[in-house]
Coordinates of C-alpha atoms and ligand atoms in Angstrom, one line a residue:
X25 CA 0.0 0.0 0.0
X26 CA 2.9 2.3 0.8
X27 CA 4.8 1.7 -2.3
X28 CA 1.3 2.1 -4.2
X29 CA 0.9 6.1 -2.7
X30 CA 4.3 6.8 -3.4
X31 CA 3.9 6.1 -7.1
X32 CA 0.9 7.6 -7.4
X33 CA 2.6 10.8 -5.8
X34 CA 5.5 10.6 -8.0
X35 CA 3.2 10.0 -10.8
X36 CA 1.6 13.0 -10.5
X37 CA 4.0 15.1 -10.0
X38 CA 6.0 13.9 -12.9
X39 CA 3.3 13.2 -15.4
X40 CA -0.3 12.8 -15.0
X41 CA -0.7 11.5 -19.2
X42 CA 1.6 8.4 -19.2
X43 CA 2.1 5.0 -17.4
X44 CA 0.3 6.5 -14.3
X45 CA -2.9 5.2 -14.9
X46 CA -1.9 1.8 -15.0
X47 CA -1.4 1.8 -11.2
X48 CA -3.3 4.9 -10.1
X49 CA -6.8 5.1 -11.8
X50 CA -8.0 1.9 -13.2
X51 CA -11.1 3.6 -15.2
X52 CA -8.4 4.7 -17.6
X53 CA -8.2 0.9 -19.4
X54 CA -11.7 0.1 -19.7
X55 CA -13.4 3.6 -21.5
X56 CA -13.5 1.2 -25.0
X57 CA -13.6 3.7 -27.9
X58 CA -13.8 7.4 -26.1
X59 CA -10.4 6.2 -24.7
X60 CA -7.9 8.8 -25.6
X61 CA -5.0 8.2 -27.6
X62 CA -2.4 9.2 -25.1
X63 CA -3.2 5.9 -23.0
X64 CA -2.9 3.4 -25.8
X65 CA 0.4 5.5 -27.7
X66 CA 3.6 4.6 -27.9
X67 CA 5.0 7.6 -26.9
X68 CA 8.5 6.9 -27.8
X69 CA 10.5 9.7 -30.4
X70 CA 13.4 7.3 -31.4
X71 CA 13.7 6.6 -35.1
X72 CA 12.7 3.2 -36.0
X73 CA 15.4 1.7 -38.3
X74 CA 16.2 -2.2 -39.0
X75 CA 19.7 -3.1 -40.1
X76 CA 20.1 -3.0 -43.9
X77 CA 16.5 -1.5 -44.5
X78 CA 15.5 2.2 -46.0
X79 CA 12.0 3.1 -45.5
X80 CA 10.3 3.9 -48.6
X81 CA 7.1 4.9 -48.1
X82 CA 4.4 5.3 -45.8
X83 CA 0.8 4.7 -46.1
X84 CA -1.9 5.2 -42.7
X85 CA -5.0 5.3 -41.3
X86 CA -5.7 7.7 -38.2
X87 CA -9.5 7.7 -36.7
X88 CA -9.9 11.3 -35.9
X89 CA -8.7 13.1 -32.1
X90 CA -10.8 13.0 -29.1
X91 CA -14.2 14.7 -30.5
X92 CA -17.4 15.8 -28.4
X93 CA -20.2 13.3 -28.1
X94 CA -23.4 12.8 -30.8
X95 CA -26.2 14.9 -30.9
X96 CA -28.4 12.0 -28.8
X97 CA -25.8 11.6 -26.3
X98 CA -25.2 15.7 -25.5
X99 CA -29.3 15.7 -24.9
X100 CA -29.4 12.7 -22.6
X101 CA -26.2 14.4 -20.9
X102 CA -28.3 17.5 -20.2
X103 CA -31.5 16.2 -19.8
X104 CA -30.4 13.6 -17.2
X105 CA -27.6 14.0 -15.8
X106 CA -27.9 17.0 -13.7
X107 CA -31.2 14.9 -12.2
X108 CA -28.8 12.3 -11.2
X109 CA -25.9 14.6 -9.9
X110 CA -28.9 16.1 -7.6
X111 CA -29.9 12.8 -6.2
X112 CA -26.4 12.4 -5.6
X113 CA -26.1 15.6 -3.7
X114 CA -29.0 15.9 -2.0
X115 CA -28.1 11.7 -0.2
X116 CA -27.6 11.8 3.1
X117 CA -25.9 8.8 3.3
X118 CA -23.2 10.2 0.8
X119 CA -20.1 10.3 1.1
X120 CA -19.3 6.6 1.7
X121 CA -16.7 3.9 0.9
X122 CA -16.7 4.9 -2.8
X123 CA -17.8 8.6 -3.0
X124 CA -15.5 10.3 -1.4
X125 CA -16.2 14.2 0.0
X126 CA -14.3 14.7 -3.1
X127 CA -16.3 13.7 -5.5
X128 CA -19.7 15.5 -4.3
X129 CA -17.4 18.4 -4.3
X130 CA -16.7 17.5 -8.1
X131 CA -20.3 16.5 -8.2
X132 CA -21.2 20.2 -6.8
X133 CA -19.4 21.9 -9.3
X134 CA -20.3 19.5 -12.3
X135 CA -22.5 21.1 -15.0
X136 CA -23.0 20.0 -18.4
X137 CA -21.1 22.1 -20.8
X138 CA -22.2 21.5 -24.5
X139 CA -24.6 22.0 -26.9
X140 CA -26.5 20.8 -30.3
X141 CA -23.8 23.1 -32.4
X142 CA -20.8 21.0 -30.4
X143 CA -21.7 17.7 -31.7
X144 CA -18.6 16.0 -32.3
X145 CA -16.7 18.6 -33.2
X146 CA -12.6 18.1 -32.5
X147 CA -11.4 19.2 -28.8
X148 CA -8.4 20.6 -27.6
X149 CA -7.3 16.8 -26.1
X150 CA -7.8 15.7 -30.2
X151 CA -6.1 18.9 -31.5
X152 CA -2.9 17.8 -29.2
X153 CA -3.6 14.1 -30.5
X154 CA -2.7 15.3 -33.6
X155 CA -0.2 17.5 -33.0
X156 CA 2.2 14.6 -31.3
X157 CA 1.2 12.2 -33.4
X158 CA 2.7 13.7 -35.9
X159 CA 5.4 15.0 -34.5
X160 CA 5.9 11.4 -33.2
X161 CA 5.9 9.6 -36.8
X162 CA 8.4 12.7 -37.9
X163 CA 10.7 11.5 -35.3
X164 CA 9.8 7.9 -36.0
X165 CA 10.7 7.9 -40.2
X166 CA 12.7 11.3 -40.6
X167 CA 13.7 9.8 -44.1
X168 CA 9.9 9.6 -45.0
X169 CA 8.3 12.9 -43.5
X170 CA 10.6 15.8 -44.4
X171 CA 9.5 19.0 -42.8
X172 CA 8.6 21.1 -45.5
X173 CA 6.0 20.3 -47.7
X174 CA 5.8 19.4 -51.0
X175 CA 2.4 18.3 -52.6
X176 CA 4.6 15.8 -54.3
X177 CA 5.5 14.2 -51.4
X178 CA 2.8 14.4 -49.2
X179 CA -1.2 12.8 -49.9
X180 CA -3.9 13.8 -47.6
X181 CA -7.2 13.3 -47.6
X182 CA -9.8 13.7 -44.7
X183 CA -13.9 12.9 -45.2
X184 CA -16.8 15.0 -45.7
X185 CA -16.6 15.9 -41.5
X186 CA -15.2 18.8 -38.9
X187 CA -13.5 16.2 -36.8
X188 CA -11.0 14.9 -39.6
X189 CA -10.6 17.8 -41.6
X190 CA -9.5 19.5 -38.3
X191 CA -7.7 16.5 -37.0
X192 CA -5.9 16.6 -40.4
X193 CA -4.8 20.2 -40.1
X194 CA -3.2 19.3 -36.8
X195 CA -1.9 16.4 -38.4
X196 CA 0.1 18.9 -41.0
X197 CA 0.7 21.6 -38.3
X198 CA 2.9 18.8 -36.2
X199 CA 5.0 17.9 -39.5
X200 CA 5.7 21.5 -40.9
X201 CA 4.4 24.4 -38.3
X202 CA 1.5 26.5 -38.1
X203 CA 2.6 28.9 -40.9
X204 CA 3.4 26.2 -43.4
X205 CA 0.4 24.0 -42.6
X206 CA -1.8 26.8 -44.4
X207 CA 0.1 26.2 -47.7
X208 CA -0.9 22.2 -47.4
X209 CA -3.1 21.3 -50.2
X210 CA -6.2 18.9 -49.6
X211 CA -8.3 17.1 -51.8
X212 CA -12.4 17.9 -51.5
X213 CA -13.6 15.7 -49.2
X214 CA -16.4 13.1 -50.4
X215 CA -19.8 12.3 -48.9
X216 CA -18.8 8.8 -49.4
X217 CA -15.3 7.8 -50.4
X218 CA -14.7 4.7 -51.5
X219 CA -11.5 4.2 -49.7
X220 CA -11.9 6.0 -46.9
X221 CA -15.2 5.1 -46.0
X222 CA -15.6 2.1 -48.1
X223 CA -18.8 0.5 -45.9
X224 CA -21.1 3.9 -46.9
X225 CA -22.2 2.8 -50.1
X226 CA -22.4 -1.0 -48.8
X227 CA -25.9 -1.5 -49.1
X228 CA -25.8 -4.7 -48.4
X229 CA -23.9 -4.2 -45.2
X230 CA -26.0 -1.7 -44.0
X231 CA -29.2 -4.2 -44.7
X232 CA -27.6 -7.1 -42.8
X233 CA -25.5 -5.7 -40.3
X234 CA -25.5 -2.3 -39.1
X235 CA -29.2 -1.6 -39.1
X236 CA -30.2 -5.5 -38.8
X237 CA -32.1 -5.7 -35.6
X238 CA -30.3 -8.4 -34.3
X239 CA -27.3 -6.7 -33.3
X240 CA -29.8 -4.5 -31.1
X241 CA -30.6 -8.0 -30.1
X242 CA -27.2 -8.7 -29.2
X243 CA -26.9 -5.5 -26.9
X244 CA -30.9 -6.1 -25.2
X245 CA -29.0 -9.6 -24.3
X246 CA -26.1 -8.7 -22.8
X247 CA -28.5 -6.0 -20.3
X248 CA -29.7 -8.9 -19.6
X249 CA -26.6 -11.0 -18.5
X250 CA -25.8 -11.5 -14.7
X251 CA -23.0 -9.5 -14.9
X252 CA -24.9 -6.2 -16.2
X253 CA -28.3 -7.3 -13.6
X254 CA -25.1 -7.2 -10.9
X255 CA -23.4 -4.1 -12.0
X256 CA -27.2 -2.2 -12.5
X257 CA -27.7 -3.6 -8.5
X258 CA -23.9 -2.4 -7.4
X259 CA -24.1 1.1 -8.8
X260 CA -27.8 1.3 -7.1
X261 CA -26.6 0.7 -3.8
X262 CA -23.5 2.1 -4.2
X263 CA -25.4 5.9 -4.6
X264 CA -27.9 4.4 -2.2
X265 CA -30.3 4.6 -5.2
X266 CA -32.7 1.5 -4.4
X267 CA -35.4 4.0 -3.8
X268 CA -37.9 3.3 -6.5
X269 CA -38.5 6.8 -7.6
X270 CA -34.5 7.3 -8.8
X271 CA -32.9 4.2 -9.3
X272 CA -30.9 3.8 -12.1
X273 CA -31.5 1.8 -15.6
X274 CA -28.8 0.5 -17.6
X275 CA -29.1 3.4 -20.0
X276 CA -28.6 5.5 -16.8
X277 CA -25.4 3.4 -15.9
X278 CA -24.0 3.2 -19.6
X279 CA -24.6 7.1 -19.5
X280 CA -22.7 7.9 -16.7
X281 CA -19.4 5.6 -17.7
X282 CA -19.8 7.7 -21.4
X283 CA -19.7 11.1 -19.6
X284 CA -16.5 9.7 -17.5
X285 CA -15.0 8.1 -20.8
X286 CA -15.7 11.8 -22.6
X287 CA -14.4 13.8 -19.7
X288 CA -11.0 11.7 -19.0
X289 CA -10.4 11.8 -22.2
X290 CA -11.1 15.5 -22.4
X291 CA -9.5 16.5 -19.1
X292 CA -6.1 15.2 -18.0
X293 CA -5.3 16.9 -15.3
X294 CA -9.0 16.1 -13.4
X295 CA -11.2 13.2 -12.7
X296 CA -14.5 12.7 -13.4
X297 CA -17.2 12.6 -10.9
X298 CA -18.9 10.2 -12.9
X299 CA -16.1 8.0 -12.3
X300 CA -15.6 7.3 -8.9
X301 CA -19.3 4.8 -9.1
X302 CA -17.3 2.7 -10.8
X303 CA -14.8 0.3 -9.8
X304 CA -12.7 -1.7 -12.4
X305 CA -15.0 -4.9 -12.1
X306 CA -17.9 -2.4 -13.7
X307 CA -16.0 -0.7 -16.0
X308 CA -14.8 -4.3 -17.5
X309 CA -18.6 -5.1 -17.9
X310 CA -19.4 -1.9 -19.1
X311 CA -16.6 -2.1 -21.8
X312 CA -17.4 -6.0 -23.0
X313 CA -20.9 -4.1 -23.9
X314 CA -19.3 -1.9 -25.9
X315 CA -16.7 -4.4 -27.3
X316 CA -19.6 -6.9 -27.8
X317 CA -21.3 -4.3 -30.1
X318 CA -18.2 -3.6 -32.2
X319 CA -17.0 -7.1 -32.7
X320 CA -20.4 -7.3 -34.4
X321 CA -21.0 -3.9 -36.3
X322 CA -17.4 -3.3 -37.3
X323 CA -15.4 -6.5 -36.7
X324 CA -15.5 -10.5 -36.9
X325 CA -19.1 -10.8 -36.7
X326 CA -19.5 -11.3 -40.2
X327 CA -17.6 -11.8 -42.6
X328 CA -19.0 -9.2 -45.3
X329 CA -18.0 -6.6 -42.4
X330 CA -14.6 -7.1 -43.1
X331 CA -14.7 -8.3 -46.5
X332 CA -15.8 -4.9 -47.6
X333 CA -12.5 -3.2 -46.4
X334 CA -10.3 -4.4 -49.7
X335 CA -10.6 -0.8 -51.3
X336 CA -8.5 0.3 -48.6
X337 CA -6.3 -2.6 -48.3
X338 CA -5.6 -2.4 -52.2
X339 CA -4.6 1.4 -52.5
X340 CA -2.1 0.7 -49.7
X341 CA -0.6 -2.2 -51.5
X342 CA -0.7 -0.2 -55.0
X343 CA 0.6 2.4 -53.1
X344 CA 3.6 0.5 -51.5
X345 CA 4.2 -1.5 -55.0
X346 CA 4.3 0.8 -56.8
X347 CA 7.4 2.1 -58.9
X348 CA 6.3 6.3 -58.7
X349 CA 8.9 7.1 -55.8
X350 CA 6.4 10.4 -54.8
X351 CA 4.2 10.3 -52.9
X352 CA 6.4 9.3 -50.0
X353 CA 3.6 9.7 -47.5
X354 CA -0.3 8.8 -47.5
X355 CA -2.2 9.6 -44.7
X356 CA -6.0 9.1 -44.6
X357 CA -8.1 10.8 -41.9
X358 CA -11.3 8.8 -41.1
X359 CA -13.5 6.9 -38.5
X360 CA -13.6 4.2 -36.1
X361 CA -15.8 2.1 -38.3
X362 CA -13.1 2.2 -40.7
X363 CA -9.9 1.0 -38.7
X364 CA -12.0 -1.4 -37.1
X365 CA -12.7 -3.4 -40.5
X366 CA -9.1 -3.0 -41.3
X367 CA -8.1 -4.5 -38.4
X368 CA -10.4 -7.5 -38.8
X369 CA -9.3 -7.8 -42.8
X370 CA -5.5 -8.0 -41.6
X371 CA -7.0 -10.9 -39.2
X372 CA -5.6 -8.6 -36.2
X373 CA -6.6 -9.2 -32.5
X374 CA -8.7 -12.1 -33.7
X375 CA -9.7 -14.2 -30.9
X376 CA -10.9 -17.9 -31.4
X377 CA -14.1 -17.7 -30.7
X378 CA -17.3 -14.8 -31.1
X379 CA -18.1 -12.7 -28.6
X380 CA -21.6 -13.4 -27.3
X381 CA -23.8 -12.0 -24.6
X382 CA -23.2 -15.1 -22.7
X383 CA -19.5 -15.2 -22.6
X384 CA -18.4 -12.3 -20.6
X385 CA -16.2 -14.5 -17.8
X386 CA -14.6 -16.7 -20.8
X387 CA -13.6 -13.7 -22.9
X388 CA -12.0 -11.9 -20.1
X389 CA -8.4 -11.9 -22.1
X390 CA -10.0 -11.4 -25.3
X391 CA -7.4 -9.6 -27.5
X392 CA -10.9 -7.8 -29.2
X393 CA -10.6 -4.8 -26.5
X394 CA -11.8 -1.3 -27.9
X395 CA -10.2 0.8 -24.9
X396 CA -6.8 -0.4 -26.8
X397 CA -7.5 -0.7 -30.3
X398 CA -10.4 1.7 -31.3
X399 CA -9.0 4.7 -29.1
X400 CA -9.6 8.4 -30.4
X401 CA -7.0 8.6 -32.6
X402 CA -6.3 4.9 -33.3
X403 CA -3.3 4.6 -35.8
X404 CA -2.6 1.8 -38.6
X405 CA 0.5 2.5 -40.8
X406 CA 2.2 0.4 -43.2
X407 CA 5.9 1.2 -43.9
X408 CA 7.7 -0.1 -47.2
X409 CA 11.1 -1.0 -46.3
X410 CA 13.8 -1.6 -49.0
X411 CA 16.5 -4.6 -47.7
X412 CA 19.4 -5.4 -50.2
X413 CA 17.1 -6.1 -52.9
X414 CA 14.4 -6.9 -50.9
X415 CA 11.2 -4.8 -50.3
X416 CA 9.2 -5.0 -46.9
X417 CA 6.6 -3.8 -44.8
X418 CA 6.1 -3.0 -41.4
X419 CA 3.2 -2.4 -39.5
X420 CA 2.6 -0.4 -36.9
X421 CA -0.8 -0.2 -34.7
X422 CA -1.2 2.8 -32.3
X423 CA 2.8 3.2 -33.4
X424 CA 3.9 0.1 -31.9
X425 CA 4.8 -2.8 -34.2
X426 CA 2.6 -5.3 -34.9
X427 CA 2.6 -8.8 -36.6
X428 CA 0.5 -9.7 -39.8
X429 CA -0.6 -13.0 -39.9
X430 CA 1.2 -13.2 -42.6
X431 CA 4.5 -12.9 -41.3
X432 CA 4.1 -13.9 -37.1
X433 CA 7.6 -14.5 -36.7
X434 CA 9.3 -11.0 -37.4
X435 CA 8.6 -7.5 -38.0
X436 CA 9.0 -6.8 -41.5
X437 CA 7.5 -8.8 -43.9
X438 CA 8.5 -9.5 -47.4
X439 CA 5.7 -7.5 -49.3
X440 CA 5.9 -10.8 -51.8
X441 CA 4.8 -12.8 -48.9
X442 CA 1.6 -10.2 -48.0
X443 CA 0.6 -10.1 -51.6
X444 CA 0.3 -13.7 -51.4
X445 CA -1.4 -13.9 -48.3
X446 CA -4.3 -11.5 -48.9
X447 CA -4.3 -12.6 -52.4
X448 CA -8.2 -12.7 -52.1
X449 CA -8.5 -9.4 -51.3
X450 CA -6.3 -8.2 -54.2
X451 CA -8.0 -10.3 -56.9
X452 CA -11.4 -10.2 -55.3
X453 CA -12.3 -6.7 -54.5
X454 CA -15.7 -6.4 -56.4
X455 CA -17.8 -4.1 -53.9
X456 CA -20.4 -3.7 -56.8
X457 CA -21.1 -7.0 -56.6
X458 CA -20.0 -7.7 -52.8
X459 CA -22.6 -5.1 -51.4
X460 CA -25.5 -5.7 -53.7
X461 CA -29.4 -6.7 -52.6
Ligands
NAG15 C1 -1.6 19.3 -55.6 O1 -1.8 18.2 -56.4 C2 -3.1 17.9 -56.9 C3 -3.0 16.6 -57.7 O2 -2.5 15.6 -56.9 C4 -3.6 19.0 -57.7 O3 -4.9 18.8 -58.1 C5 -3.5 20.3 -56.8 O4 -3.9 21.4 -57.6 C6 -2.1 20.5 -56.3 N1 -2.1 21.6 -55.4 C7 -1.2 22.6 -55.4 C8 -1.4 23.7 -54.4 O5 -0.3 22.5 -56.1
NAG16 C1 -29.9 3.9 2.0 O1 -30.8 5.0 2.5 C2 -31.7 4.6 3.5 C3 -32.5 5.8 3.8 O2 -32.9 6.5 2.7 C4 -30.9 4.1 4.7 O3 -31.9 3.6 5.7 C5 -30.0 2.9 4.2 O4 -29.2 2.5 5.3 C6 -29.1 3.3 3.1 N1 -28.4 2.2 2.6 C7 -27.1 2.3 2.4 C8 -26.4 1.0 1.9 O5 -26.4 3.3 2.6
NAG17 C1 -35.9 0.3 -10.4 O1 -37.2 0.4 -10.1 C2 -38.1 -0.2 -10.9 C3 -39.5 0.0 -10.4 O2 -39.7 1.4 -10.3 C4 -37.9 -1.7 -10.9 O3 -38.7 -2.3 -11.9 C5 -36.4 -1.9 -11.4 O4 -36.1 -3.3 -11.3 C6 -35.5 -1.2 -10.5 N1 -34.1 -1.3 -11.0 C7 -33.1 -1.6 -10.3 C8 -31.8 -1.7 -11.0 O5 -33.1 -1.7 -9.1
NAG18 C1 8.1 -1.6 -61.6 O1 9.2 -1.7 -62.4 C2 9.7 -3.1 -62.7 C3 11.0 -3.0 -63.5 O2 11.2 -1.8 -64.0 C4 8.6 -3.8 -63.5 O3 8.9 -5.1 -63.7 C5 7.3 -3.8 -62.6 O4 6.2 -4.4 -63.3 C6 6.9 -2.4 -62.2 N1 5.9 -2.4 -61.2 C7 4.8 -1.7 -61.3 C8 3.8 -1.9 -60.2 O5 4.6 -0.9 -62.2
NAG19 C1 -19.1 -16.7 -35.1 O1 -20.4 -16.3 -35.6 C2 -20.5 -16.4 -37.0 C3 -21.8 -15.7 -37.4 O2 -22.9 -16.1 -36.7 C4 -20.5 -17.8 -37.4 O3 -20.6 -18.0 -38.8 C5 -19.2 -18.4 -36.9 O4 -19.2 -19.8 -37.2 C6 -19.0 -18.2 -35.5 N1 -17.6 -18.6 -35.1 C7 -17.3 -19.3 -34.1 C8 -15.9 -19.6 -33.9 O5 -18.1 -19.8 -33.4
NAG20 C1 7.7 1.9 -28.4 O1 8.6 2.3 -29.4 C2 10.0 2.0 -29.0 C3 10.9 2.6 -30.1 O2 10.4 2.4 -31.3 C4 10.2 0.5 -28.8 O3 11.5 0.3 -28.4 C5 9.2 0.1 -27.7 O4 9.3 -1.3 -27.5 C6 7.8 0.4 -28.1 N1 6.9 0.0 -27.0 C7 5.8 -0.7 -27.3 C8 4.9 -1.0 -26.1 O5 5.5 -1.1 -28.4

């Protein structure tokens, strides 16, 4: 316990953002996908170089900075939340074991801040993402990112939305300052690109999965599980809520661990109020509900999910192959639902069976966990790598390296040996046909 304080205190002192919340606030590894970046990053500026390699070319993904919440979830905020901060307040049998005086102080002070116009629109925390992100990957491939800009050189693109079109300008700010970012050109952004939103013209996949009622099924089922009936009952008597007039539903519950996922993420220096309900055994089951929902909308679930993501996969591979030396970098500014389907195409954090609403306790070390790979910010870059005559690639997730199935046993992989691996995805990329009725 000692030893525990005195890291926390030096923690703090030293650096509230990094490996701090490990030890010192377990909320911070279970907020799935309003997790912000700086808790899944590899923070590291040392070039990454492999003996006998030059890096060619670089072609990523990046999901868009910390952003405010939807329309929907801004009007339950205000319409509900201050109700439950009151009961909170006004319970005489607060504080106790788990709110602390602290936290009805935080809970005094808490008001909701945003409004329709704010819907997810970039924040300062995403702005910053960006920033060091950037400046990161600069650090990371000097060779690659140069730091002026040449449109010959450099490929942007962002979609048809405020919170990748700013996250790109940060993006550019990080690589070649604030003056020169103004000069950076970038492509009009389209309603539906084909590459870097590939699933909004899937009709198919919008009639079979994402608006199929059976993955609200899936969720109804899961608020039905022992472990959510458990958490709904903890929480209740946690705040002393078993009143009938102001307990809490699960939409309540899910509420309040958004609202702490949206303000850690926003705020570094503070906690949430709405945290301290939770302890980590809630959070975890309030995160599976969230993974569960993914793995089904955006992941493994079904097969024409991640089918659908070859448009992407192919302009990185053309891009890569290809004998034009310029452009040097790609980098693509776009959604969780799009990394997500990446991932799954690559066959990345694939466990070996499906999440279901019945396997909570058996999926506890799934390697499907949003908090770490559907973050704000989330990263997927592929680096061509030229060794002796050789040419490779190297992937990097949230800029750490990661294995393609295709290659488990080291780093870089020949590019010979992806081609041949995802040969179906080359040769079969048909969405026309794919997404049709
Ligand atoms: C940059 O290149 C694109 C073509 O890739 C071109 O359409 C655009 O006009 C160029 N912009 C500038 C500022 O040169
Ligand atoms: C909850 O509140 C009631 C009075 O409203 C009190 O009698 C009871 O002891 C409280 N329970 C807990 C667990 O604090
Ligand atoms: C809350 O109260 C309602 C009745 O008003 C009851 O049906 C429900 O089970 C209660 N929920 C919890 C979590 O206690
Ligand atoms: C690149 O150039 C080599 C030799 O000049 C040629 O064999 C190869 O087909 C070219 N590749 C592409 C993708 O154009
Ligand atoms: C996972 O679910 C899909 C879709 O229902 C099914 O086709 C597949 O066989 C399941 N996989 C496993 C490992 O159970
Ligand atoms: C972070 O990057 C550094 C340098 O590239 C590397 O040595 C380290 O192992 C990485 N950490 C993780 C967790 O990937």
């Amino acid at each position: 316990m000692a030893t525990h304080l005195v890291f926390l205190t030096i923690c703090i002192f030293i650096d509230l953002s990094s490996q701090c919340s490990i030890t010192g606030y377990p909320f911070e590894n279970h907020l799935s996908s309003e997790t912000p970046y700086r808790l899944v990053s590899n923070k590291s500026f040392y070039r990454i170089q492999y003996d006998g390699c030059t890096p060619k070319k670089i072609w990523m993904v990046i999901r868009h900075g910390t952003r405010n919440p939807s329309i929907s979830k801004i009007e339950q905020i205000n319409n509900r939340l201050p109700d439950i901060r009151d009961f909170i307040l006004e319970n005489d049998n607060l504080p106790n074991g788990f709110i602390k005086n602290r936290d009805l102080d935080l809970f005094q002070k808490w008001e909701p801040t945003l409004n329709a116009e704010s819907k997810k629109k970039l924040t300062r925390e995403g702005r910053e993402e960006m920033l060091l992100l950037a400046e990161r990957m600069q650090s990371k491939f000097p060779e690659l990112f140069d730091n002026i800009y040449s449109n010959t050189s450099f490929k942007f693109k962002y979609t048809h939305t405020q919170r990748t079109k700013k996250s790109a300008l940060y993006f550019v700010t990080g690589l070649f300052g604030k003056n020169n970012a103004k000069s950076v050109w970038f492509p009009e952004p389209l309603k539906n690109d084909p590459i870097l939103r590939f699933y909004k013209s899937c009709t198919k996949w919008y009639k079979e999965v994402k608006d199929d009622p059976k993955l609200k099924r899936i969720n109804k089922a899961f608020e039905q599980s022992a472990e959510m009936l458990k958490t709904l009952k903890v929480i209740n008597e946690r705040l002393n809520f078993s009143r009938v007039s102001s307990n809490l539903s699960a939409d309540d519950v899910f509420l309040m661990y958004k609202t702490c996922a949206y303000e850690t993420a926003w705020n570094k220096q503070s906690k949430s109020p709405w945290c301290s309900p939770f302890t980590e055994e809630e959070l975890k089951v309030l995160e599976y509900a969230e993974d569960l929902e993914l793995y089904w909308q955006d992941g493994y679930g079904h097969e024409l999910t991640y089918k659908q993501a070859c448009p992407a996969f192919s302009d990185m591979i053309n891009m890569l192959i290809s004998n034009e030396t310029y452009p040097k970098v790609t980098a693509y500014f776009t959604h969780s639902g799009t990394i997500l389907k990446m991932l799954a195409h690559l066959g990345l954090y694939k466990d070996s069976e499906n999440l279901t609403a019945t396997n909570y306790g058996k999926m506890a070390n799934r390697k499907w966990r949003t908090s770490f790979i559907d973050s704000f910010g989330s990263n997927l870059a592929f680096i061509s790598f030229k060794c002796n005559k050789n040419n490779k690639i190297l992937t990097l997730h949230q800029e750490k390296v990661v294995r393609l199935p295709s290659c488990p046993n080291s780093d870089l992989c020949d590019i010979k040996e992806v081609i041949s691996y995802y040969s179906e995805s080359i040769e079969h990329c048909d969405l026309t046909s794919m997404c049709a009725i």
